Coordinates of C-alpha atoms in Angstrom, one line a residue:
A18 CA 0.2 -0.2 0.1
A19 CA 1.2 3.3 -0.9
A20 CA 2.3 5.4 2.3
G21 CA -0.7 7.7 3.5
E22 CA -3.6 5.6 1.9
G23 CA -6.8 5.4 3.8
L24 CA -5.3 8.5 6.2
R25 CA -7.6 11.1 6.7
Q26 CA -6.2 14.5 8.0
R27 CA -8.5 16.6 10.5
M28 CA -7.9 19.5 12.8
G29 CA -8.7 19.2 16.5
V30 CA -9.6 21.7 18.8
H31 CA -10.5 21.3 22.8
I32 CA -13.8 23.2 23.3
G33 CA -14.2 22.9 27.1
T34 CA -13.3 19.7 28.3
L35 CA -14.1 18.2 24.7
Q36 CA -12.3 17.1 22.1
I37 CA -13.6 17.9 18.2
L38 CA -12.5 17.1 15.0
I39 CA -13.4 19.3 12.0
P40 CA -12.4 19.3 8.1
V41 CA -8.6 20.5 7.7
D42 CA -10.3 23.2 5.0
A43 CA -13.0 24.3 8.0
G44 CA -11.0 26.9 9.4
R45 CA -10.0 29.8 7.8
E46 CA -7.8 31.1 10.6
V47 CA -7.0 31.1 13.6
I48 CA -6.4 34.3 16.1
L49 CA -5.8 35.6 19.7
P50 CA -9.8 36.8 20.4
P51 CA -10.6 40.5 19.5
P52 CA -13.1 42.6 21.1
I53 CA -16.2 41.6 20.8
S54 CA -19.5 43.3 21.4
R55 CA -22.5 42.0 22.8
L56 CA -26.3 41.7 21.4
P57 CA -29.4 41.8 23.4
Y58 CA -31.7 39.1 23.4
T59 CA -29.6 36.6 22.2
A60 CA -28.4 33.2 24.2
S61 CA -25.1 34.1 26.6
W62 CA -23.0 31.6 24.5
L63 CA -23.2 34.1 21.6
R64 CA -20.6 36.1 23.1
G65 CA -21.7 38.9 20.1
L66 CA -19.8 40.2 17.1
A67 CA -16.3 40.9 16.5
N68 CA -14.4 43.0 13.7
V69 CA -12.0 40.6 11.9
R70 CA -10.1 43.1 9.6
G71 CA -13.3 44.6 8.4
S72 CA -15.9 41.8 8.6
V73 CA -18.2 41.3 11.1
I74 CA -18.1 38.1 12.7
P75 CA -20.3 36.4 15.2
V76 CA -18.5 34.9 18.1
V77 CA -19.9 31.7 20.0
D78 CA -18.9 30.2 23.1
L79 CA -19.4 26.4 22.4
A80 CA -18.3 25.5 25.7
A81 CA -20.5 27.7 27.4
A82 CA -23.3 26.6 25.0
L83 CA -22.6 22.5 25.5
E84 CA -21.9 23.2 29.2
T85 CA -18.4 21.5 29.2
G86 CA -16.8 23.7 31.4
G87 CA -13.9 26.6 30.2
G88 CA -10.5 25.4 29.1
T89 CA -7.3 25.7 31.0
R90 CA -5.4 26.9 27.7
Q91 CA -5.0 30.0 26.1
P92 CA -8.6 31.2 24.5
Y93 CA -7.8 31.7 20.7
L94 CA -10.7 32.5 17.9
L95 CA -11.1 29.7 15.1
I96 CA -12.6 31.4 12.1
S97 CA -14.5 29.7 9.5
G98 CA -16.6 30.5 6.8
H99 CA -16.6 33.7 4.6
R100 CA -18.5 36.6 4.3
E101 CA -22.1 36.6 5.3
A102 CA -21.2 32.6 6.3
A103 CA -18.1 33.5 8.7
M104 CA -18.7 32.4 12.1
G105 CA -16.1 32.7 15.2
L106 CA -15.6 29.8 17.5
L107 CA -13.8 30.1 20.7
I108 CA -11.4 27.4 21.5
D109 CA -9.2 26.4 24.1
G110 CA -5.3 26.4 22.6
L111 CA -4.5 26.4 18.8
P112 CA -5.6 23.4 17.1
R113 CA -3.8 20.5 16.0
L114 CA -3.6 18.0 12.9
V115 CA -4.7 14.8 13.8
N116 CA -4.5 12.1 11.2
L117 CA -6.9 9.2 11.3
S118 CA -6.4 5.7 9.4
A119 CA -7.9 2.6 9.0
A120 CA -6.4 1.7 12.3
D121 CA -8.7 4.0 14.1
Q122 CA -11.8 2.3 14.8
P123 CA -14.9 4.4 15.3
T124 CA -16.3 4.0 19.0
E125 CA -19.7 5.1 20.5
P126 CA -19.7 9.2 21.8
R127 CA -20.8 9.8 25.3
Q128 CA -24.2 11.8 25.9
V129 CA -23.3 15.4 24.3
A130 CA -25.7 18.7 24.8
P131 CA -28.5 18.7 21.8
L132 CA -26.6 21.7 20.0
L133 CA -23.9 19.0 19.1
Q134 CA -25.5 15.9 18.6
D135 CA -26.8 16.1 15.0
A136 CA -23.4 17.4 14.2
I137 CA -21.4 14.3 15.1
I138 CA -20.1 12.0 12.6
S139 CA -18.4 9.8 14.7
A140 CA -15.7 9.4 17.6
Y141 CA -12.6 8.1 17.9
E142 CA -10.6 6.6 20.9
R143 CA -7.3 8.7 20.4
D144 CA -4.7 9.8 23.0
G145 CA -6.3 9.1 26.1
G146 CA -9.7 10.5 25.3
V147 CA -12.5 10.5 23.0
W148 CA -12.3 12.7 19.5
L149 CA -15.8 13.9 18.0
D150 CA -15.7 14.1 14.1
V151 CA -18.4 16.8 13.3
D152 CA -19.5 18.0 10.8
V153 CA -19.4 22.0 11.0
R154 CA -22.1 23.0 8.9
I155 CA -24.7 21.2 10.8
L156 CA -23.0 22.7 13.7
F157 CA -23.2 26.0 12.3
D158 CA -26.6 25.5 11.0
T159 CA -27.9 24.3 15.0
I160 CA -26.0 27.6 16.4
S161 CA -28.0 30.0 13.9
R162 CA -31.7 28.6 15.0
C163 CA -30.5 28.6 18.5
A164 CA -28.8 31.6 18.6
A165 CA -31.9 33.9 19.6
L166 CA -33.7 33.7 22.8

């Protein structure tokens, strides 16, 4: 077999106590969180809007939305999407590249909050924890529907 055959790369991010896998191309950039302006009448986990180089994007604290507790690492803002479809997710620490191979067998994901439930594609036991492989489009759609109070 050729080197790398059957290998899938994902971006691994920590959100509170969760370990999330997303497609490598799902994140446009990772920056330190800029100032955020709160929006009235929205869920508390929708932290508000941030101006990132002239583009105004919504910033979501997924750890707060999923009630997973805060992380202990430096917070960063993972920006995904472009223009009107852009969204920023607060993550704990910098993302890392995770290589999944045929040897990584899916496992049953633990119980997660309804906000994340429909977006889970699969789960893998790695590095002493469970990594949840997430469909970003479904997650962002669910976040958009649930953000207004």
